[in-house]
XYZ file of N, CA and C in Angstrom:
651
model
N 18.160 16.891 -63.243
C 17.386 17.503 -64.319
C 18.191 18.619 -64.946
N 18.026 18.814 -66.255
C 18.728 19.868 -66.948
C 17.749 20.879 -67.496
N 18.105 22.144 -67.411
C 17.290 23.220 -67.936
C 18.129 23.971 -68.949
N 17.547 24.362 -70.074
C 18.317 25.040 -71.103
C 17.699 26.376 -71.451
N 18.543 27.303 -71.863
C 18.076 28.582 -72.350
C 17.552 28.381 -73.759
N 16.394 28.914 -74.058
C 15.813 28.741 -75.382
C 16.717 29.372 -76.423
N 16.812 28.741 -77.579
C 17.646 29.279 -78.649
C 18.089 28.164 -79.560
N 19.151 28.397 -80.278
C 19.659 27.363 -81.168
C 20.282 26.247 -80.359
N 20.534 25.138 -81.009
C 21.109 23.990 -80.304
C 22.427 24.350 -79.663
N 23.235 25.188 -80.347
C 24.550 25.548 -79.817
C 24.440 26.455 -78.601
N 23.238 27.045 -78.395
C 23.076 27.975 -77.285
C 22.472 27.310 -76.059
N 22.248 25.999 -76.127
C 21.647 25.326 -74.996
C 22.642 25.232 -73.855
N 22.183 25.653 -72.690
C 23.074 25.726 -71.539
C 22.504 24.890 -70.403
N 23.038 23.703 -70.165
C 22.519 22.867 -69.084
C 22.681 23.548 -67.728
N 21.676 23.388 -66.886
C 21.735 23.952 -65.542
C 21.289 22.886 -64.554
N 22.145 22.565 -63.599
C 21.855 21.494 -62.657
C 20.986 21.996 -61.511
N 20.041 21.161 -61.117
C 19.188 21.489 -59.988
C 19.366 20.457 -58.879
N 19.009 20.830 -57.679
C 18.957 19.873 -56.582
C 20.185 19.866 -55.697
N 21.377 20.053 -56.275
C 22.582 20.031 -55.461
C 22.728 21.344 -54.701
N 23.238 21.255 -53.486
C 23.532 22.468 -52.733
C 24.813 23.082 -53.273
N 25.051 24.347 -52.928
C 26.294 24.995 -53.333
C 27.494 24.242 -52.759
N 27.353 23.755 -51.550
C 28.444 22.997 -50.931
C 28.750 21.740 -51.727
N 27.713 20.985 -52.106
C 27.935 19.759 -52.876
C 28.547 20.061 -54.238
N 28.109 21.152 -54.842
C 28.650 21.506 -56.153
C 30.114 21.918 -56.050
N 30.447 22.732 -55.041
C 31.830 23.161 -54.849
C 32.742 21.955 -54.631
N 32.286 21.023 -53.819
C 33.085 19.826 -53.549
C 33.249 19.000 -54.819
N 32.211 18.928 -55.636
C 32.305 18.158 -56.878
C 33.309 18.780 -57.849
N 33.372 20.122 -57.888
C 34.371 20.767 -58.747
C 35.787 20.370 -58.322
N 35.998 20.301 -57.023
C 37.322 19.910 -56.516
C 37.591 18.436 -56.814
N 36.603 17.616 -56.524
C 36.790 16.175 -56.612
C 36.877 15.691 -58.066
N 35.997 16.203 -58.927
C 35.915 15.691 -60.288
C 36.812 16.424 -61.281
N 37.030 17.735 -61.045
C 37.824 18.521 -61.994
C 39.174 18.944 -61.451
N 39.394 18.770 -60.152
C 40.634 19.195 -59.498
C 40.820 20.709 -59.604
N 39.710 21.451 -59.565
C 39.757 22.911 -59.554
C 39.811 23.409 -58.118
N 40.618 24.432 -57.868
C 40.566 25.120 -56.587
C 39.278 25.931 -56.534
N 38.718 26.053 -55.351
C 37.480 26.810 -55.153
C 37.629 27.689 -53.913
N 36.835 28.732 -53.849
C 36.747 29.502 -52.610
C 35.380 30.168 -52.542
N 34.838 30.337 -51.318
C 33.513 30.945 -51.175
C 33.587 32.463 -51.308
N 32.629 33.019 -52.035
C 32.549 34.468 -52.181
C 31.446 35.042 -51.320
N 30.945 36.181 -51.723
C 29.824 36.800 -51.026
C 28.550 36.008 -51.310
N 27.448 36.421 -50.721
C 26.170 35.742 -50.914
C 25.057 36.788 -50.911
N 23.855 36.353 -51.240
C 22.715 37.268 -51.298
C 21.902 37.195 -50.017
N 21.462 38.346 -49.568
C 20.629 38.444 -48.374
C 19.361 39.220 -48.720
N 18.225 38.689 -48.313
C 16.950 39.348 -48.592
C 16.738 40.479 -47.595
N 16.394 41.660 -48.135
C 16.109 42.822 -47.285
C 15.010 43.635 -47.958
N 13.829 43.628 -47.330
C 12.711 44.378 -47.891
C 12.291 43.892 -49.260
N 12.387 42.590 -49.479
C 12.004 42.022 -50.758
C 13.038 42.178 -51.848
N 14.216 42.699 -51.498
C 15.297 42.896 -52.467
C 16.486 42.030 -52.076
N 17.144 41.443 -53.077
C 18.330 40.640 -52.831
C 19.562 41.538 -52.825
N 20.183 41.676 -51.656
C 21.355 42.527 -51.522
C 22.605 41.688 -51.289
N 23.754 42.247 -51.647
C 25.013 41.536 -51.456
C 25.420 41.571 -49.992
N 25.996 40.479 -49.539
C 26.449 40.404 -48.151
C 27.575 41.374 -47.847
N 28.184 41.959 -48.883
C 29.272 42.916 -48.646
C 28.753 44.233 -48.076
N 27.442 44.470 -48.187
C 26.847 45.674 -47.620
C 26.817 46.869 -48.543
N 27.409 46.746 -49.723
C 27.432 47.857 -50.678
C 26.134 47.834 -51.488
N 25.294 48.846 -51.309
C 24.005 48.886 -51.989
C 24.148 49.010 -53.500
N 25.300 49.492 -53.952
C 25.530 49.640 -55.393
C 26.522 48.601 -55.909
N 26.627 47.465 -55.222
C 27.576 46.410 -55.588
C 27.390 46.015 -57.050
N 28.492 45.959 -57.782
C 28.433 45.647 -59.217
C 28.143 44.174 -59.481
N 28.517 43.300 -58.538
C 28.295 41.855 -58.712
C 27.717 41.279 -57.425
N 26.474 41.654 -57.093
C 25.906 41.235 -55.805
C 25.862 39.724 -55.636
N 26.488 39.269 -54.544
C 26.505 37.849 -54.226
C 27.444 37.028 -55.068
N 28.349 37.663 -55.793
C 29.201 36.898 -56.714
C 30.584 37.502 -56.867
N 31.214 37.858 -55.758
C 32.587 38.356 -55.801
C 33.296 37.948 -54.516
N 34.623 38.030 -54.459
C 35.339 37.614 -53.249
C 34.871 38.391 -52.017
N 34.793 37.680 -50.915
C 34.368 38.304 -49.653
C 35.558 38.851 -48.880
N 36.761 38.424 -49.257
C 37.961 38.837 -48.532
C 39.037 39.263 -49.515
N 39.837 40.254 -49.101
C 40.931 40.694 -49.967
C 41.947 39.591 -50.186
N 42.134 38.761 -49.180
C 43.119 37.688 -49.265
C 42.480 36.392 -49.774
N 41.540 36.523 -50.706
C 40.822 35.353 -51.202
C 41.751 34.308 -51.809
N 42.852 34.742 -52.417
C 43.740 33.794 -53.096
C 44.325 32.766 -52.129
N 44.534 33.176 -50.882
C 45.082 32.245 -49.897
C 44.001 31.317 -49.351
N 42.743 31.660 -49.567
C 41.638 30.846 -49.079
C 41.252 29.757 -50.078
N 41.600 29.951 -51.341
C 41.238 28.977 -52.375
C 41.856 27.623 -52.050
N 41.068 26.570 -52.198
C 41.517 25.248 -51.771
C 41.225 24.193 -52.829
N 42.075 23.202 -52.893
C 41.856 22.039 -53.736
C 41.547 20.805 -52.909
N 41.185 21.018 -51.639
C 40.857 19.927 -50.728
C 39.343 19.804 -50.590
N 38.818 18.613 -50.821
C 37.379 18.417 -50.669
C 36.945 18.608 -49.216
N 37.789 18.203 -48.284
C 37.462 18.350 -46.868
C 37.360 19.816 -46.485
N 38.320 20.618 -46.936
C 38.303 22.049 -46.621
C 37.133 22.727 -47.315
N 36.882 22.372 -48.572
C 35.759 22.969 -49.300
C 34.446 22.667 -48.600
N 34.270 21.431 -48.138
C 33.045 21.054 -47.413
C 32.887 21.907 -46.165
N 33.994 22.120 -45.467
C 33.928 22.922 -44.232
C 33.627 24.384 -44.529
N 34.253 24.929 -45.573
C 34.046 26.342 -45.897
C 32.585 26.626 -46.222
N 31.966 25.760 -47.035
C 30.556 25.996 -47.377
C 29.605 25.545 -46.278
N 30.075 24.702 -45.354
C 29.257 24.395 -44.184
C 29.127 25.640 -43.319
N 30.202 26.431 -43.254
C 30.179 27.681 -42.493
C 29.375 28.761 -43.215
N 29.398 28.737 -44.570
C 28.698 29.766 -45.364
C 27.928 29.072 -46.485
N 26.804 28.414 -46.160
C 26.101 27.585 -47.153
C 25.544 28.352 -48.346
N 25.348 29.677 -48.222
C 24.798 30.456 -49.332
C 25.882 31.158 -50.147
N 27.157 30.951 -49.788
C 28.247 31.657 -50.467
C 28.367 31.232 -51.925
N 28.689 32.194 -52.765
C 28.915 31.908 -54.180
C 30.138 31.010 -54.344
N 30.188 30.311 -55.484
C 31.328 29.448 -55.787
C 32.226 30.184 -56.771
N 33.424 30.511 -56.336
C 34.380 31.222 -57.175
C 35.589 30.335 -57.452
N 36.129 30.441 -58.656
C 37.273 29.632 -59.081
C 38.424 30.548 -59.455
N 39.582 30.402 -58.823
C 40.724 31.235 -59.199
C 41.287 30.810 -60.551
N 41.588 31.765 -61.401
C 42.234 31.462 -62.679
C 43.750 31.534 -62.491
N 44.481 31.024 -63.489
C 45.932 31.042 -63.409
C 46.509 29.850 -62.678
N 45.671 28.908 -62.296
C 46.145 27.708 -61.596
C 45.946 26.490 -62.512
N 44.773 25.899 -62.487
C 44.515 24.762 -63.373
C 43.942 25.205 -64.712
N 43.517 26.445 -64.807
C 43.016 26.970 -66.080
C 43.064 28.491 -66.076
N 43.099 29.071 -67.283
C 42.820 30.483 -67.499
C 41.462 30.555 -68.182
N 40.906 31.750 -68.313
C 39.618 31.907 -68.982
C 39.687 33.077 -69.955
N 39.173 32.867 -71.158
C 39.088 33.941 -72.145
C 37.676 34.489 -72.091
N 37.560 35.764 -71.730
C 36.277 36.419 -71.484
C 35.887 37.280 -72.680
N 34.691 37.034 -73.230
C 34.201 37.773 -74.402
C 32.718 38.083 -74.219
N 32.160 39.017 -75.015
C 30.720 39.263 -74.953
C 29.942 38.014 -75.359
N 28.753 37.860 -74.817
C 27.941 36.680 -75.102
C 27.643 36.526 -76.589
N 27.333 37.632 -77.268
C 27.002 37.554 -78.693
C 28.183 37.013 -79.494
N 29.375 37.503 -79.198
C 30.572 37.003 -79.877
C 30.873 35.573 -79.449
N 30.633 35.269 -78.190
C 30.922 33.936 -77.686
C 30.105 32.855 -78.365
N 28.809 33.101 -78.567
C 27.977 32.090 -79.226
C 28.337 31.952 -80.702
N 28.710 33.069 -81.348
C 29.155 32.997 -82.736
C 30.431 32.165 -82.835
N 31.391 32.433 -81.928
C 32.647 31.678 -81.931
C 32.395 30.210 -81.612
N 31.482 29.947 -80.681
C 31.180 28.576 -80.287
C 30.641 27.780 -81.473
N 29.771 28.401 -82.260
C 29.229 27.727 -83.439
C 30.336 27.424 -84.448
N 31.248 28.386 -84.660
C 32.365 28.167 -85.588
C 33.294 27.071 -85.078
N 33.562 27.069 -83.772
C 34.447 26.060 -83.200
C 33.876 24.663 -83.392
N 32.557 24.532 -83.225
C 31.940 23.215 -83.389
C 31.977 22.774 -84.845
N 31.791 23.723 -85.770
C 31.881 23.370 -87.188
C 33.309 22.947 -87.550
N 34.285 23.587 -86.889
C 35.691 23.263 -87.135
C 36.141 22.034 -86.362
N 35.234 21.493 -85.527
C 35.517 20.321 -84.701
C 36.706 20.559 -83.775
N 36.771 21.773 -83.215
C 37.826 22.098 -82.260
C 37.508 21.485 -80.903
N 38.539 21.077 -80.187
C 38.348 20.562 -78.848
C 38.071 21.698 -77.883
N 36.910 21.669 -77.247
C 36.505 22.735 -76.334
C 36.627 22.292 -74.890
N 36.979 23.235 -74.023
C 36.885 23.017 -72.599
C 35.540 23.531 -72.118
N 35.313 23.564 -70.821
C 34.086 24.146 -70.289
C 33.978 25.622 -70.673
N 32.744 26.086 -70.825
C 32.468 27.486 -71.154
C 31.300 27.947 -70.297
N 31.452 29.075 -69.616
C 30.347 29.623 -68.822
C 29.679 30.779 -69.544
N 28.429 31.008 -69.165
C 27.666 32.153 -69.654
C 27.131 32.868 -68.412
N 27.417 34.163 -68.276
C 27.061 34.893 -67.068
C 25.813 35.749 -67.276
N 25.135 36.127 -66.202
C 23.964 37.005 -66.325
C 24.318 38.382 -66.872
N 25.599 38.743 -66.851
C 26.042 40.024 -67.405
C 26.323 39.916 -68.904
N 25.867 38.807 -69.502
C 25.997 38.587 -70.947
C 27.456 38.519 -71.387
N 28.233 37.778 -70.603
C 29.621 37.469 -70.948
C 29.760 35.956 -71.035
N 30.759 35.514 -71.813
C 31.090 34.098 -71.862
C 32.570 33.931 -71.563
N 32.890 32.845 -70.873
C 34.263 32.586 -70.457
C 34.670 31.185 -70.885
N 35.672 31.126 -71.756
C 36.163 29.868 -72.317
C 37.369 29.408 -71.502
N 37.286 28.240 -70.893
C 38.372 27.720 -70.074
C 39.453 27.128 -70.983
N 40.681 27.559 -70.749
C 41.827 27.095 -71.528
C 42.983 26.784 -70.587
N 44.056 26.254 -71.136
C 45.225 25.939 -70.316
C 45.807 27.198 -69.673
N 46.402 27.072 -68.489
C 47.044 28.236 -67.853
C 48.118 28.820 -68.768
N 48.343 30.123 -68.628
C 49.334 30.807 -69.440
C 48.720 31.636 -70.548
N 47.412 31.528 -70.735
C 46.739 32.253 -71.817
C 46.836 33.760 -71.634
N 46.755 34.216 -70.392
C 46.764 35.658 -70.143
C 48.023 36.319 -70.702
N 49.147 35.608 -70.636
C 50.396 36.167 -71.150
C 50.478 36.075 -72.672
N 49.796 35.089 -73.267
C 49.894 34.849 -74.701
C 48.933 35.686 -75.537
N 47.769 35.980 -74.983
C 46.674 36.526 -75.787
C 47.053 37.792 -76.562
N 47.687 38.793 -75.953
C 47.999 39.996 -76.732
C 48.815 39.696 -77.991
N 49.847 38.869 -77.875
C 50.660 38.521 -79.026
C 49.892 37.712 -80.063
N 49.030 36.804 -79.603
C 48.238 36.000 -80.532
C 47.254 36.875 -81.304
N 46.654 37.845 -80.619
C 45.699 38.750 -81.271
C 46.413 39.612 -82.315
N 47.595 40.120 -81.957
C 48.363 40.941 -82.909
C 48.749 40.120 -84.142
N 49.096 38.854 -83.929
C 49.493 37.995 -85.048
C 48.347 37.771 -86.026
N 47.113 37.930 -85.543
C 45.940 37.783 -86.403
C 45.559 39.096 -87.076
N 46.332 40.150 -86.781
C 46.082 41.432 -87.429
C 45.196 42.386 -86.665
N 44.931 42.071 -85.400
C 44.091 42.937 -84.580
C 44.924 43.634 -83.520
N 44.491 44.815 -83.129
C 45.057 45.456 -81.946
C 44.316 44.921 -80.731
N 45.033 44.443 -79.707
C 44.344 43.916 -78.526
C 43.338 44.895 -77.929
N 43.644 46.186 -77.997
C 42.743 47.186 -77.419
C 41.469 47.358 -78.238
N 41.470 46.866 -79.477
C 40.305 47.067 -80.344
C 39.238 45.993 -80.152
N 39.571 44.914 -79.457
C 38.637 43.809 -79.269
C 38.197 43.705 -77.812
N 36.935 43.398 -77.601
C 36.423 43.160 -76.246
C 36.700 41.704 -75.897
N 37.969 41.415 -75.675
C 38.441 40.058 -75.404
C 39.532 40.154 -74.350
N 39.325 39.475 -73.233
C 40.263 39.551 -72.116
C 40.593 38.147 -71.619
N 41.844 37.921 -71.291
C 42.241 36.651 -70.695
C 42.414 36.836 -69.192
N 41.773 35.973 -68.429
C 41.858 36.011 -66.969
C 42.853 34.959 -66.521
N 43.919 35.412 -65.872
C 44.952 34.499 -65.420
C 45.226 34.657 -63.937
N 46.483 34.592 -63.567
C 46.863 34.652 -62.154
C 46.353 35.940 -61.517
N 45.742 35.801 -60.351
C 45.220 36.950 -59.622
C 43.778 37.286 -59.942
N 43.174 36.539 -60.871
C 41.775 36.779 -61.236
C 40.946 35.551 -60.856
N 39.667 35.620 -61.129
C 38.752 34.540 -60.765
C 37.522 34.601 -61.661
N 36.775 33.487 -61.679
C 35.482 33.450 -62.354
C 34.461 32.872 -61.387
N 33.213 33.250 -61.588
C 32.114 32.669 -60.813
C 31.646 31.404 -61.511
N 31.422 30.350 -60.744
C 31.029 29.064 -61.314
C 29.537 28.829 -61.139
N 28.900 28.123 -62.066
C 27.501 27.728 -61.898
C 27.339 26.921 -60.615
N 26.229 27.059 -59.893
C 25.052 27.871 -60.205
C 25.019 29.213 -59.451
N 26.169 29.849 -59.264
C 26.232 31.123 -58.551
C 25.257 32.133 -59.152
N 24.505 32.806 -58.286
C 23.560 33.833 -58.719
C 24.188 35.213 -58.558
N 23.878 36.100 -59.507
C 24.373 37.481 -59.468
C 23.171 38.392 -59.254
N 22.875 38.681 -57.991
C 21.732 39.502 -57.655
C 20.453 38.968 -58.272
N 19.632 39.865 -58.800
C 18.373 39.481 -59.438
C 18.548 39.197 -60.925
N 19.810 39.256 -61.410
C 20.049 39.103 -62.851
C 19.960 37.652 -63.308
N 20.143 36.735 -62.389
C 20.107 35.322 -62.748
C 21.384 34.613 -62.336
N 21.535 33.387 -62.812
C 22.655 32.546 -62.401
C 23.660 32.350 -63.523
N 24.900 32.143 -63.137
C 25.929 31.705 -64.078
C 25.569 30.284 -64.511
N 25.682 30.001 -65.803
C 25.328 28.685 -66.323
C 26.438 28.177 -67.244
N 26.328 26.907 -67.587
C 27.303 26.304 -68.502
C 26.812 26.405 -69.939
N 27.604 27.004 -70.816
C 27.360 26.921 -72.255
C 27.916 25.586 -72.755
N 29.051 25.173 -72.198
C 29.610 23.829 -72.394
C 29.983 23.324 -71.008
N 29.223 22.391 -70.515
C 29.457 21.946 -69.145
C 30.677 21.031 -69.047
N 31.251 20.904 -67.864
C 32.386 19.981 -67.683
C 31.937 18.533 -67.887
N 32.664 17.807 -68.704
C 32.391 16.391 -68.952
C 33.730 15.661 -68.998
N 33.712 14.340 -68.919
C 34.975 13.603 -69.073
C 35.656 13.899 -70.408
N 34.876 14.223 -71.437
C 35.446 14.460 -72.765
C 36.253 15.748 -72.839
N 35.947 16.735 -71.984
C 36.700 17.992 -72.062
C 37.572 18.222 -70.824
N 37.959 17.110 -70.190
C 38.844 17.235 -69.029
C 40.180 17.860 -69.428
N 40.662 17.524 -70.648
C 41.923 18.104 -71.124
C 41.601 19.392 -71.856
N 42.086 20.498 -71.323
C 41.721 21.806 -71.843
C 42.504 22.166 -73.103
N 41.904 22.968 -73.989
C 42.627 23.427 -75.167
C 43.607 24.533 -74.802
N 44.589 24.745 -75.653
C 45.486 25.888 -75.510
C 44.804 27.110 -76.113
N 45.139 28.281 -75.617
C 44.548 29.518 -76.138
C 44.758 29.645 -77.648
N 45.892 29.166 -78.142
C 46.192 29.267 -79.579
C 45.158 28.539 -80.436
N 44.531 27.484 -79.885
C 43.567 26.706 -80.650
C 42.237 27.444 -80.819
N 41.914 28.344 -79.891
C 40.607 29.003 -79.906
C 40.658 30.475 -80.296
N 41.841 31.066 -80.314
C 41.920 32.517 -80.458
C 41.415 33.015 -81.803
N 41.614 32.258 -82.883
C 41.186 32.741 -84.196
C 39.672 32.929 -84.278
N 38.855 31.902 -83.953
C 37.407 32.126 -84.001
C 36.924 33.141 -82.971
N 37.578 33.208 -81.822
C 37.176 34.199 -80.809
C 37.468 35.621 -81.283
N 38.662 35.831 -81.814
C 39.017 37.167 -82.300
C 38.136 37.575 -83.471
N 37.870 36.626 -84.387
C 36.999 36.914 -85.534
C 35.615 37.342 -85.050
N 35.060 36.586 -84.084
C 33.716 36.885 -83.581
C 33.682 38.235 -82.859
N 34.711 38.519 -82.078
C 34.765 39.803 -81.379
C 34.930 40.955 -82.368
N 35.678 40.718 -83.444
C 35.832 41.749 -84.471
C 34.523 42.065 -85.151
N 33.705 41.043 -85.424
C 32.388 41.264 -86.031
C 31.425 41.922 -85.056
N 31.673 41.708 -83.764
C 30.754 42.179 -82.727
C 30.997 43.634 -82.341
N 32.049 44.258 -82.913
C 32.393 45.625 -82.488
C 31.307 46.615 -82.877
């Protein structure tokens, strides 16, 4: 079953139900060849959902790496992924960037504006997530993190003037249906499909993204 956030057609975000986090993590490895690793999880205490890290003021409760050496734990093996989530069935699903994809992170308002422009321009899109913190992350080919500053400058913007960040090597994103405390779950604005298996290059998406972020300032 699919559930969508109310709004315009371009803002519909499918959300899968029924699968366990373990099954979903394994499917990301098996179907998309993405590395995955388990993060923290939520624990109920006095009717409140707290992060397993124990920090009462955690900025991303239940949705951040549980270990400093998380990069070495990330796996592209379905067998290992199944075992990791068997040990921690409530752990969030985190995806390291800089391997099979980078992610361009922008505010949600700018992201939906850019998404509408991209569809009108018939640009090839990869998967796009929408987070409970009102951010959107556009999956692109690896190497975007190094290119983005120069691409933004070429469009006439100062990189520091736009709320636009590329996540590459050493970073990560939370994958649906990971929950972030009581704020809600990460969802797909553009879900992974066979049609978007081949990711776009950052150069193909940067113009509408930069334009939208510039309007959103």
